[in-house]
mmCIF file of C-alpha atoms in Angstrom:
data_model
loop_
_atom_site.group_PDB
_atom_site.id
_atom_site.type_symbol
_atom_site.label_atom_id
_atom_site.label_comp_id
_atom_site.label_asym_id
_atom_site.label_seq_id
_atom_site.Cartn_x
_atom_site.Cartn_y
_atom_site.Cartn_z
ATOM 1 C CA ASP A 1 -16.022 -0.566 7.557
ATOM 2 C CA GLU A 2 -15.616 -2.949 10.526
ATOM 3 C CA LEU A 3 -11.875 -2.261 10.448
ATOM 4 C CA ARG A 4 -10.005 0.775 11.799
ATOM 5 C CA ASN A 5 -6.386 1.923 11.535
ATOM 6 C CA VAL A 6 -5.214 -0.889 9.276
ATOM 7 C CA HIS A 7 -1.864 0.126 7.779
ATOM 8 C CA MET A 8 -1.453 -1.318 4.312
ATOM 9 C CA LEU A 9 1.518 -1.465 1.917
ATOM 10 C CA ILE A 10 0.334 -1.956 -1.659
ATOM 11 C CA PRO A 11 3.485 -1.489 -3.780
ATOM 12 C CA THR A 12 1.777 -1.208 -7.194
ATOM 13 C CA PRO A 13 -2.028 -0.809 -7.128
ATOM 14 C CA THR A 14 -3.551 -2.659 -10.086
ATOM 15 C CA TYR A 15 -6.965 -3.616 -8.680
ATOM 16 C CA ASP A 16 -9.610 -1.154 -7.544
ATOM 17 C CA PHE A 17 -11.049 -2.507 -4.299
ATOM 18 C CA GLY A 18 -12.714 0.812 -3.468
ATOM 19 C CA TRP A 19 -10.436 1.751 -0.590
ATOM 20 C CA TYR A 20 -8.721 4.516 -2.576
ATOM 21 C CA ASP A 21 -12.007 6.456 -2.589
ATOM 22 C CA GLU A 22 -12.939 9.209 -0.169
ATOM 23 C CA GLY A 23 -14.343 7.960 3.147
ATOM 24 C CA TRP A 24 -12.118 4.948 3.778
ATOM 25 C CA GLN A 25 -9.185 6.711 5.432
ATOM 26 C CA ASP A 26 -10.236 5.763 8.984
ATOM 27 C CA SER A 27 -10.244 2.104 7.970
ATOM 28 C CA PHE A 28 -7.216 1.880 5.684
ATOM 29 C CA ASP A 29 -4.027 3.911 5.938
ATOM 30 C CA ILE A 30 -2.505 3.030 2.545
ATOM 31 C CA THR A 31 1.092 3.394 1.385
ATOM 32 C CA ILE A 32 2.012 2.770 -2.252
ATOM 33 C CA ARG A 33 5.335 2.753 -4.066
ATOM 34 C CA MET A 34 4.291 3.099 -7.721
ATOM 35 C CA PRO A 35 1.554 5.526 -8.788
ATOM 36 C CA THR A 36 -0.898 3.945 -11.190
ATOM 37 C CA ALA A 37 -4.066 5.017 -12.950
ATOM 38 C CA ILE A 38 -6.081 3.263 -10.234
ATOM 39 C CA SER A 39 -4.429 5.277 -7.458
ATOM 40 C CA GLN A 40 -3.673 8.595 -9.204
ATOM 41 C CA GLU A 41 -6.777 10.419 -7.983
ATOM 42 C CA ALA A 42 -6.103 9.324 -4.395
ATOM 43 C CA ILE A 43 -2.492 10.488 -4.698
ATOM 44 C CA ASP A 44 -3.555 13.871 -6.056
ATOM 45 C CA ALA A 45 -6.029 14.230 -3.188
ATOM 46 C CA ARG A 46 -3.348 13.057 -0.693
ATOM 47 C CA ARG A 47 -5.577 10.251 0.591
ATOM 48 C CA VAL A 48 -2.705 7.754 0.355
ATOM 49 C CA ASN A 49 0.944 7.844 1.382
ATOM 50 C CA PHE A 50 3.703 7.588 -1.200
ATOM 51 C CA ASP A 51 7.034 5.943 -0.427
ATOM 52 C CA PRO A 52 9.745 6.992 -2.922
ATOM 53 C CA GLY A 53 11.819 3.940 -2.022
ATOM 54 C CA THR A 54 15.523 3.455 -1.469
ATOM 55 C CA MET A 55 18.531 2.839 -3.679
ATOM 56 C CA ILE A 56 17.992 -0.913 -3.203
ATOM 57 C CA PRO A 57 14.210 -1.371 -3.564
ATOM 58 C CA PHE A 58 12.233 -2.746 -0.635
ATOM 59 C CA MET A 59 15.301 -3.363 1.518
ATOM 60 C CA GLU A 60 14.446 -0.659 4.010
ATOM 61 C CA ILE A 61 10.788 -1.640 4.384
ATOM 62 C CA VAL A 62 11.389 -5.365 4.712
ATOM 63 C CA GLY A 63 14.397 -5.015 6.969
ATOM 64 C CA ALA A 64 12.974 -2.385 9.310
ATOM 65 C CA SER A 65 9.914 -4.183 10.622
ATOM 66 C CA LYS A 66 7.810 -7.298 10.278
ATOM 67 C CA ALA A 67 4.341 -7.058 8.837
ATOM 68 C CA ASP A 68 1.551 -8.501 10.948
ATOM 69 C CA VAL A 69 -0.005 -10.058 7.855
ATOM 70 C CA ILE A 70 1.334 -10.651 4.341
ATOM 71 C CA ILE A 71 -1.161 -11.550 1.629
ATOM 72 C CA THR A 72 0.385 -13.030 -1.503
ATOM 73 C CA GLU A 73 -0.367 -15.395 -4.387
ATOM 74 C CA VAL A 74 1.316 -18.748 -5.013
ATOM 75 C CA SER A 75 0.989 -21.827 -7.166
ATOM 76 C CA PRO A 76 -0.156 -25.134 -5.657
ATOM 77 C CA PRO A 77 2.785 -26.949 -4.052
ATOM 78 C CA GLU A 78 4.676 -29.512 -6.106
ATOM 79 C CA ASP A 79 5.538 -32.956 -4.764
ATOM 80 C CA LYS A 80 8.315 -31.623 -2.504
ATOM 81 C CA GLY A 81 6.060 -28.959 -0.982
ATOM 82 C CA PHE A 82 7.377 -25.878 -2.810
ATOM 83 C CA CYS A 83 5.082 -23.195 -4.230
ATOM 84 C CA SER A 84 5.992 -20.698 -6.963
ATOM 85 C CA PHE A 85 5.251 -16.968 -6.898
ATOM 86 C CA GLY A 86 4.483 -17.209 -10.594
ATOM 87 C CA ALA A 87 5.501 -14.473 -13.007
ATOM 88 C CA SER A 88 6.193 -11.864 -10.320
ATOM 89 C CA LEU A 89 8.671 -12.256 -7.460
ATOM 90 C CA TRP A 90 9.970 -8.815 -6.400
ATOM 91 C CA ALA A 91 10.485 -9.033 -2.586
ATOM 92 C CA LYS A 92 7.699 -11.534 -1.862
ATOM 93 C CA LYS A 93 9.885 -14.344 -0.585
ATOM 94 C CA ARG A 94 11.655 -12.053 1.900
ATOM 95 C CA GLN A 95 8.372 -10.500 2.937
ATOM 96 C CA VAL A 96 6.858 -13.920 3.608
ATOM 97 C CA GLU A 97 9.905 -14.964 5.630
ATOM 98 C CA ASN A 98 9.673 -11.797 7.754
ATOM 99 C CA ALA A 99 5.893 -11.655 8.282
ATOM 100 C CA LYS A 100 4.110 -12.774 11.439
ATOM 101 C CA ILE A 101 1.157 -14.275 9.523
ATOM 102 C CA VAL A 102 1.212 -15.358 5.866
ATOM 103 C CA ILE A 103 -1.966 -15.810 3.831
ATOM 104 C CA ALA A 104 -1.452 -17.298 0.374
ATOM 105 C CA GLU A 105 -4.024 -17.335 -2.388
ATOM 106 C CA VAL A 106 -3.466 -20.536 -4.381
ATOM 107 C CA ASN A 107 -3.681 -20.019 -8.134
ATOM 108 C CA LYS A 108 -3.166 -23.124 -10.279
ATOM 109 C CA ASN A 109 -2.504 -20.915 -13.324
ATOM 110 C CA LEU A 110 0.789 -19.507 -12.033
ATOM 111 C CA ILE A 111 3.931 -20.494 -13.893
ATOM 112 C CA ARG A 112 7.076 -21.893 -12.274
ATOM 113 C CA THR A 113 10.514 -20.509 -12.999
ATOM 114 C CA PHE A 114 14.064 -21.081 -11.871
ATOM 115 C CA GLY A 115 16.084 -18.751 -9.649
ATOM 116 C CA ASP A 116 14.743 -17.778 -6.215
ATOM 117 C CA ASN A 117 11.077 -17.976 -7.186
ATOM 118 C CA TYR A 118 9.759 -20.458 -4.615
ATOM 119 C CA ILE A 119 8.577 -20.835 -1.020
ATOM 120 C CA HIS A 120 7.910 -23.962 1.035
ATOM 121 C CA VAL A 121 4.420 -24.635 2.392
ATOM 122 C CA SER A 122 5.854 -24.618 5.916
ATOM 123 C CA ALA A 123 6.367 -20.840 5.619
ATOM 124 C CA ILE A 124 2.658 -20.244 4.944
ATOM 125 C CA ASP A 125 0.031 -20.099 7.706
ATOM 126 C CA TYR A 126 -3.211 -20.045 5.713
ATOM 127 C CA PHE A 127 -4.199 -20.995 2.175
ATOM 128 C CA VAL A 128 -7.249 -19.693 0.339
ATOM 129 C CA GLU A 129 -8.491 -20.651 -3.088
ATOM 130 C CA HIS A 130 -7.948 -18.250 -5.995
ATOM 131 C CA VAL A 131 -11.065 -16.632 -7.446
ATOM 132 C CA SER A 132 -11.232 -14.402 -10.506
ATOM 133 C CA ALA A 133 -11.538 -10.640 -10.115
ATOM 134 C CA GLY A 134 -15.160 -10.728 -11.204
ATOM 135 C CA LYS A 135 -17.337 -7.956 -12.587
ATOM 136 C CA GLY A 136 -17.023 -4.431 -11.319
ATOM 137 C CA MET A 137 -13.382 -4.675 -10.290
ATOM 138 C CA LYS A 138 -11.132 -2.637 -12.530
ATOM 139 C CA ILE A 139 -7.952 -4.375 -13.580
ATOM 140 C CA SER A 140 -5.196 -2.277 -15.075
ATOM 141 C CA SER A 141 -2.043 -3.204 -16.956
ATOM 142 C CA LEU A 142 1.442 -1.817 -17.480
ATOM 143 C CA ALA A 143 1.686 -0.239 -14.048
ATOM 144 C CA GLY A 144 -1.923 0.876 -14.319
ATOM 145 C CA ARG A 145 -1.597 2.786 -17.577
ATOM 146 C CA GLU A 146 -2.742 1.727 -21.000
ATOM 147 C CA LEU A 147 -0.170 2.292 -23.732
ATOM 148 C CA LYS A 148 -1.218 4.931 -26.211
ATOM 149 C CA LYS A 149 -0.789 4.389 -29.933
ATOM 150 C CA THR A 150 2.107 6.754 -30.603
ATOM 151 C CA ASP A 151 4.116 4.657 -33.053
ATOM 152 C CA SER A 152 4.723 7.678 -35.303
ATOM 153 C CA ILE A 153 6.750 9.244 -32.477
ATOM 154 C CA LEU A 154 8.171 6.137 -30.850
ATOM 155 C CA LYS A 155 9.364 4.416 -34.041
ATOM 156 C CA PRO A 156 12.073 7.051 -34.672
ATOM 157 C CA ILE A 157 12.980 6.880 -30.954
ATOM 158 C CA ALA A 158 13.426 3.114 -31.354
ATOM 159 C CA ASP A 159 15.578 3.667 -34.438
ATOM 160 C CA ASN A 160 17.729 6.248 -32.642
ATOM 161 C CA CYS A 161 18.237 3.948 -29.654
ATOM 162 C CA SER A 162 19.198 1.110 -31.968
ATOM 163 C CA HIS A 163 22.301 3.050 -33.032
ATOM 164 C CA LEU A 164 23.522 3.004 -29.417
ATOM 165 C CA ILE A 165 23.145 -0.766 -28.916
ATOM 166 C CA LYS A 166 25.889 -3.163 -29.958
ATOM 167 C CA ASP A 167 26.011 -6.913 -30.401
ATOM 168 C CA GLY A 168 26.877 -8.575 -27.095
ATOM 169 C CA ASP A 169 25.426 -5.824 -24.873
ATOM 170 C CA THR A 170 23.389 -6.691 -21.775
ATOM 171 C CA LEU A 171 20.153 -4.705 -21.620
ATOM 172 C CA GLN A 172 17.663 -3.272 -19.162
ATOM 173 C CA ILE A 173 14.461 -1.550 -20.315
ATOM 174 C CA GLY A 174 12.312 0.240 -17.753
ATOM 175 C CA ILE A 175 8.540 0.444 -17.513
ATOM 176 C CA GLY A 176 6.948 3.408 -19.287
ATOM 177 C CA ARG A 177 4.882 4.490 -22.250
ATOM 178 C CA ALA A 178 7.970 5.557 -24.182
ATOM 179 C CA THR A 179 10.095 2.492 -23.363
ATOM 180 C CA GLU A 180 7.856 -0.587 -23.410
ATOM 181 C CA PRO A 181 6.952 -0.425 -27.156
ATOM 182 C CA LEU A 182 10.559 0.059 -28.351
ATOM 183 C CA VAL A 183 11.386 -3.621 -28.866
ATOM 184 C CA ARG A 184 8.147 -4.211 -30.750
ATOM 185 C CA LEU A 185 9.016 -1.215 -32.938
ATOM 186 C CA GLY A 186 12.287 -2.775 -34.075
ATOM 187 C CA MET A 187 14.893 -1.347 -31.705
ATOM 188 C CA LEU A 188 16.727 -4.682 -31.501
ATOM 189 C CA ASP A 189 16.229 -5.819 -35.101
ATOM 190 C CA GLY A 190 19.457 -7.150 -36.574
ATOM 191 C CA LYS A 191 21.215 -7.421 -33.191
ATOM 192 C CA HIS A 192 22.985 -10.573 -31.998
ATOM 193 C CA ASN A 193 24.042 -12.256 -28.755
ATOM 194 C CA LEU A 194 22.306 -9.824 -26.406
ATOM 195 C CA GLY A 195 21.990 -10.327 -22.649
ATOM 196 C CA TRP A 196 19.069 -9.449 -20.365
ATOM 197 C CA HIS A 197 19.197 -8.207 -16.737
ATOM 198 C CA SER A 198 16.069 -6.155 -16.083
ATOM 199 C CA GLU A 199 13.007 -5.866 -13.839
ATOM 200 C CA ALA A 200 10.606 -7.272 -16.415
ATOM 201 C CA THR A 201 10.222 -8.357 -20.042
ATOM 202 C CA PRO A 202 8.489 -5.776 -22.251
ATOM 203 C CA PRO A 203 6.579 -7.011 -25.316
ATOM 204 C CA GLY A 204 8.917 -8.687 -27.793
ATOM 205 C CA ILE A 205 11.640 -9.773 -25.357
ATOM 206 C CA ILE A 206 10.498 -13.379 -24.932
ATOM 207 C CA SER A 207 10.208 -13.733 -28.714
ATOM 208 C CA LEU A 208 13.827 -12.593 -29.051
ATOM 209 C CA VAL A 209 14.871 -15.181 -26.456
ATOM 210 C CA ARG A 210 13.070 -17.876 -28.432
ATOM 211 C CA GLN A 211 14.862 -16.738 -31.591
ATOM 212 C CA GLY A 212 18.252 -16.835 -29.874
ATOM 213 C CA ILE A 213 18.873 -13.098 -30.336
ATOM 214 C CA ILE A 214 18.841 -12.694 -26.551
ATOM 215 C CA ASN A 215 20.990 -15.595 -25.432
ATOM 216 C CA GLY A 216 23.256 -14.135 -22.741
ATOM 217 C CA ARG A 217 26.335 -15.585 -24.419
ATOM 218 C CA TYR A 218 28.561 -12.685 -23.407
ATOM 219 C CA LYS A 219 26.984 -11.799 -20.057
ATOM 220 C CA THR A 220 29.530 -11.293 -17.304
ATOM 221 C CA LEU A 221 27.145 -12.659 -14.654
ATOM 222 C CA HIS A 222 24.594 -15.474 -15.076
ATOM 223 C CA GLN A 223 25.824 -16.308 -18.547
ATOM 224 C CA GLY A 224 23.070 -17.705 -20.743
ATOM 225 C CA LYS A 225 20.288 -16.705 -18.318
ATOM 226 C CA VAL A 226 17.455 -14.190 -18.648
ATOM 227 C CA VAL A 227 17.546 -12.570 -15.195
ATOM 228 C CA VAL A 228 14.460 -10.620 -14.061
ATOM 229 C CA THR A 229 12.255 -10.187 -11.015
ATOM 230 C CA SER A 230 9.020 -10.416 -13.012
ATOM 231 C CA ILE A 231 7.825 -11.619 -16.407
ATOM 232 C CA GLY A 232 5.348 -9.334 -18.123
ATOM 233 C CA GLY A 233 4.005 -7.958 -21.357
ATOM 234 C CA SER A 234 3.729 -11.436 -22.836
ATOM 235 C CA THR A 235 1.158 -13.616 -24.599
ATOM 236 C CA ARG A 236 -0.227 -16.805 -23.063
ATOM 237 C CA GLU A 237 1.836 -18.845 -25.523
ATOM 238 C CA GLU A 238 5.008 -17.040 -24.428
ATOM 239 C CA MET A 239 4.190 -17.542 -20.763
ATOM 240 C CA GLU A 240 3.722 -21.256 -21.360
ATOM 241 C CA TRP A 241 7.149 -21.297 -23.027
ATOM 242 C CA VAL A 242 8.672 -19.577 -19.977
ATOM 243 C CA ASP A 243 7.036 -22.072 -17.592
ATOM 244 C CA ASN A 244 9.741 -24.410 -16.179
ATOM 245 C CA ASN A 245 12.221 -23.068 -18.744
ATOM 246 C CA PRO A 246 15.754 -23.063 -17.229
ATOM 247 C CA LEU A 247 16.715 -19.999 -19.280
ATOM 248 C CA PHE A 248 14.578 -17.731 -17.069
ATOM 249 C CA TRP A 249 15.732 -16.815 -13.559
ATOM 250 C CA LEU A 250 13.492 -14.762 -11.268
ATOM 251 C CA VAL A 251 15.504 -13.213 -8.449
ATOM 252 C CA ASP A 252 14.843 -10.901 -5.506
ATOM 253 C CA VAL A 253 14.569 -7.278 -6.619
ATOM 254 C CA ALA A 254 17.146 -6.236 -4.017
ATOM 255 C CA TYR A 255 19.694 -8.469 -5.772
ATOM 256 C CA LEU A 256 18.564 -7.575 -9.282
ATOM 257 C CA GLU A 257 18.894 -3.828 -8.609
ATOM 258 C CA ASP A 258 22.022 -3.907 -6.483
ATOM 259 C CA ILE A 259 24.357 -1.405 -8.159
ATOM 260 C CA ARG A 260 27.276 -3.760 -7.550
ATOM 261 C CA VAL A 261 25.488 -6.528 -9.458
ATOM 262 C CA ILE A 262 24.420 -4.257 -12.318
ATOM 263 C CA SER A 263 27.862 -2.698 -12.742
ATOM 264 C CA ALA A 264 29.512 -6.134 -12.740
ATOM 265 C CA HIS A 265 27.982 -6.660 -16.193
ATOM 266 C CA ASP A 266 30.300 -5.398 -18.918
ATOM 267 C CA ASN A 267 28.573 -3.355 -21.646
ATOM 268 C CA MET A 268 25.455 -2.798 -19.537
ATOM 269 C CA VAL A 269 22.995 -0.652 -21.510
ATOM 270 C CA VAL A 270 19.996 0.750 -19.625
ATOM 271 C CA ILE A 271 17.014 2.408 -21.305
ATOM 272 C CA ASN A 272 14.573 4.359 -19.172
ATOM 273 C CA ASN A 273 11.668 6.758 -19.510
ATOM 274 C CA ALA A 274 11.533 10.434 -18.448
ATOM 275 C CA LEU A 275 8.828 13.051 -18.086
ATOM 276 C CA MET A 276 11.124 15.977 -18.847
ATOM 277 C CA VAL A 277 14.755 17.057 -19.071
ATOM 278 C CA ASP A 278 16.141 20.543 -18.488
ATOM 279 C CA LEU A 279 18.947 22.121 -20.496
ATOM 280 C CA THR A 280 21.626 21.137 -17.970
ATOM 281 C CA GLY A 281 20.621 17.460 -18.197
ATOM 282 C CA GLN A 282 18.559 17.120 -15.008
ATOM 283 C CA ILE A 283 16.117 14.258 -15.587
ATOM 284 C CA SER A 284 12.700 13.996 -13.942
ATOM 285 C CA ALA A 285 10.856 10.689 -14.233
ATOM 286 C CA GLU A 286 8.577 11.139 -11.216
ATOM 287 C CA THR A 287 6.848 14.506 -10.883
ATOM 288 C CA ILE A 288 5.818 17.585 -12.801
ATOM 289 C CA GLY A 289 6.095 20.336 -10.248
ATOM 290 C CA THR A 290 4.814 18.819 -7.022
ATOM 291 C CA ARG A 291 2.368 16.417 -8.701
ATOM 292 C CA GLN A 292 3.472 12.793 -8.253
ATOM 293 C CA ILE A 293 2.924 10.983 -11.554
ATOM 294 C CA ALA A 294 5.374 8.083 -11.481
ATOM 295 C CA ALA A 295 8.112 6.546 -9.355
ATOM 296 C CA ALA A 296 11.810 6.107 -9.965
ATOM 297 C CA GLY A 297 11.568 2.347 -9.525
ATOM 298 C CA GLY A 298 14.817 0.734 -10.610
ATOM 299 C CA GLN A 299 15.896 3.624 -12.805
ATOM 300 C CA ILE A 300 18.365 5.105 -10.294
ATOM 301 C CA PRO A 301 20.377 1.939 -9.538
ATOM 302 C CA PHE A 302 20.372 0.920 -13.204
ATOM 303 C CA VAL A 303 21.655 4.320 -14.339
ATOM 304 C CA PHE A 304 24.365 4.342 -11.673
ATOM 305 C CA GLY A 305 25.230 0.730 -12.463
ATOM 306 C CA ALA A 306 25.582 1.483 -16.172
ATOM 307 C CA TRP A 307 27.967 4.333 -15.390
ATOM 308 C CA LEU A 308 30.161 1.963 -13.391
ATOM 309 C CA SER A 309 29.955 -0.823 -15.972
ATOM 310 C CA LYS A 310 32.898 -1.360 -18.314
ATOM 311 C CA GLY A 311 31.524 -0.140 -21.637
ATOM 312 C CA GLY A 312 28.171 0.743 -20.062
ATOM 313 C CA ARG A 313 25.695 3.307 -21.428
ATOM 314 C CA SER A 314 22.619 4.986 -19.979
ATOM 315 C CA ILE A 315 19.872 6.030 -22.401
ATOM 316 C CA THR A 316 16.929 8.214 -21.370
ATOM 317 C CA VAL A 317 14.039 8.359 -23.840
ATOM 318 C CA LEU A 318 11.113 10.734 -24.079
ATOM 319 C CA PRO A 319 8.881 12.158 -26.798
ATOM 320 C CA SER A 320 9.816 15.767 -27.478
ATOM 321 C CA THR A 321 6.363 17.092 -26.519
ATOM 322 C CA ALA A 322 3.341 16.373 -24.325
ATOM 323 C CA GLN A 323 -0.338 17.345 -24.357
ATOM 324 C CA ASN A 324 -0.783 16.932 -28.112
ATOM 325 C CA GLY A 325 2.325 18.883 -28.981
ATOM 326 C CA THR A 326 1.512 21.969 -26.930
ATOM 327 C CA VAL A 327 4.205 21.474 -24.248
ATOM 328 C CA SER A 328 7.915 20.804 -24.688
ATOM 329 C CA ARG A 329 9.387 18.009 -22.565
ATOM 330 C CA ILE A 330 12.817 19.573 -22.966
ATOM 331 C CA VAL A 331 12.672 22.697 -20.838
ATOM 332 C CA SER A 332 15.042 25.510 -19.916
ATOM 333 C CA THR A 333 14.495 24.895 -16.189
ATOM 334 C CA LEU A 334 12.369 22.348 -14.354
ATOM 335 C CA PRO A 335 9.100 23.659 -12.862
ATOM 336 C CA GLN A 336 9.306 24.564 -9.185
ATOM 337 C CA GLY A 337 8.949 21.510 -6.957
ATOM 338 C CA THR A 338 9.903 18.996 -9.661
ATOM 339 C CA VAL A 339 11.859 16.020 -8.316
ATOM 340 C CA VAL A 340 15.193 15.345 -10.007
ATOM 341 C CA THR A 341 15.351 11.591 -10.528
ATOM 342 C CA ILE A 342 18.741 11.488 -12.258
ATOM 343 C CA PRO A 343 21.127 14.390 -11.526
ATOM 344 C CA ARG A 344 22.804 16.108 -14.449
ATOM 345 C CA ASN A 345 26.139 14.615 -13.367
ATOM 346 C CA CYS A 346 24.780 11.183 -14.367
ATOM 347 C CA ALA A 347 23.025 12.151 -17.619
ATOM 348 C CA ASP A 348 24.452 10.235 -20.560
ATOM 349 C CA TYR A 349 22.363 9.814 -23.737
ATOM 350 C CA ILE A 350 19.008 11.598 -24.149
ATOM 351 C CA VAL A 351 16.871 10.394 -27.080
ATOM 352 C CA THR A 352 13.757 11.898 -28.679
ATOM 353 C CA GLU A 353 12.193 11.315 -32.085
ATOM 354 C CA TYR A 354 14.465 14.098 -33.392
ATOM 355 C CA GLY A 355 17.804 12.567 -32.485
ATOM 356 C CA ILE A 356 20.379 11.742 -29.825
ATOM 357 C CA ALA A 357 22.002 14.153 -27.371
ATOM 358 C CA HIS A 358 25.186 12.887 -25.720
ATOM 359 C CA LEU A 359 25.733 14.814 -22.484
ATOM 360 C CA ARG A 360 28.517 12.863 -20.778
ATOM 361 C CA GLY A 361 31.556 15.130 -20.313
ATOM 362 C CA LYS A 362 29.856 18.182 -21.863
ATOM 363 C CA THR A 363 29.698 21.761 -20.539
ATOM 364 C CA ARG A 364 26.387 23.451 -19.777
ATOM 365 C CA ARG A 365 26.536 25.318 -23.093
ATOM 366 C CA GLN A 366 27.293 22.150 -25.028
ATOM 367 C CA ARG A 367 24.521 20.282 -23.246
ATOM 368 C CA ALA A 368 22.016 23.016 -24.012
ATOM 369 C CA GLU A 369 22.955 22.976 -27.701
ATOM 370 C CA GLU A 370 22.683 19.190 -27.920
ATOM 371 C CA LEU A 371 19.303 19.121 -26.173
ATOM 372 C CA ILE A 372 17.860 21.980 -28.207
ATOM 373 C CA ALA A 373 18.825 20.078 -31.358
ATOM 374 C CA ILE A 374 16.573 17.142 -30.345
ATOM 375 C CA ALA A 375 13.699 19.284 -29.033
ATOM 376 C CA HIS A 376 10.585 19.756 -31.135
ATOM 377 C CA PRO A 377 11.254 22.404 -33.840
ATOM 378 C CA ASP A 378 8.345 24.522 -32.574
ATOM 379 C CA PHE A 379 10.178 25.108 -29.280
ATOM 380 C CA ARG A 380 13.813 25.370 -30.362
ATOM 381 C CA SER A 381 13.844 29.115 -30.896
ATOM 382 C CA GLU A 382 12.495 29.875 -27.420
ATOM 383 C CA LEU A 383 14.790 27.299 -25.812
ATOM 384 C CA LYS A 384 17.782 28.834 -27.554
ATOM 385 C CA LYS A 385 16.775 32.277 -26.318
ATOM 386 C CA GLU A 386 16.415 30.965 -22.743
ATOM 387 C CA SER A 387 19.744 29.142 -22.919
ATOM 388 C CA ARG A 388 21.510 32.369 -23.907
ATOM 389 C CA LYS A 389 20.154 34.016 -20.769
ATOM 390 C CA LEU A 390 21.198 31.082 -18.582
ATOM 391 C CA PHE A 391 24.630 30.101 -19.880
ATOM 392 C CA TRP A 392 26.118 32.963 -21.889
ATOM 393 C CA PRO A 393 27.222 36.428 -20.706
#
């Protein structure tokens, strides 16, 4: 409370320091880029700012102005004076290079990877020793949300997605409750020679790299490399295997999610989460009405990149219902105020536990019929009735 008017950018809140609570607004003016469980109440109460981002993540923020102070985490320097950002790079290197003052917390537990995941000690003004979070500080995972046990719904979604993935494809899988468990549930079982170009590594990905199933043999760019901007969802043993492993390249998120880079990969298959889809194919992955629940993240550039990729496919997954089966996620029209993350013009495959709807090149009537067929049976009759009002004379 000694501080006033401190403007803070916290891209993905995963620690609860208390400043999201009521009463701290005069001290900390906070902007976030990914809603999490830690910050959701503050977002709902409009105590924090939300930045929806740009087509190339972080480029606008980093390029527009220099931060007075950047606080980041690094490994101890090696013998040539270079520190690693560990398992999470994103835009940290650029942010450090653009900041006026750089404070680095030194954590000896951070892994080292290849790619662009390093900074020289000469770029850092102050070092402080890493300390553990300690008692009383909430630490969240998976963008601040614990995964629910919904294997009975997600297993058939994984099986349906598997039909759309071919040997030799390069994959991206986005963060989300419906996407992160898919590999663990067998989506890639029996596949061969897959490539990986994605923000992170959901559970099961590193195991597939170790087994040689993900080997990047047919990748158009960075052949043989696992290209990400962060490593996550992994066991300690897997992280130790990644440490100093030349297969893994951590790159700046602005490069990773450049549409030109994504689309340069032949057979780029992207799999992303949605909150709801309307009968024309409009996809919302961010809000329900005006309530901000998630962020688009890399979904937009990956979807556009897949469309431009030779042989590319875009897959949107979602359970057919929410709130214990009482609400359909496939709706006749989106609720007022709902943000459209992916326009209907770019909708490709929509997958629920009831099947696959292929919307590319379809009319509104055809799209409605395909989507109704993969909606929960309890809602199909009403959706069909609504579609007749919307799309038929």
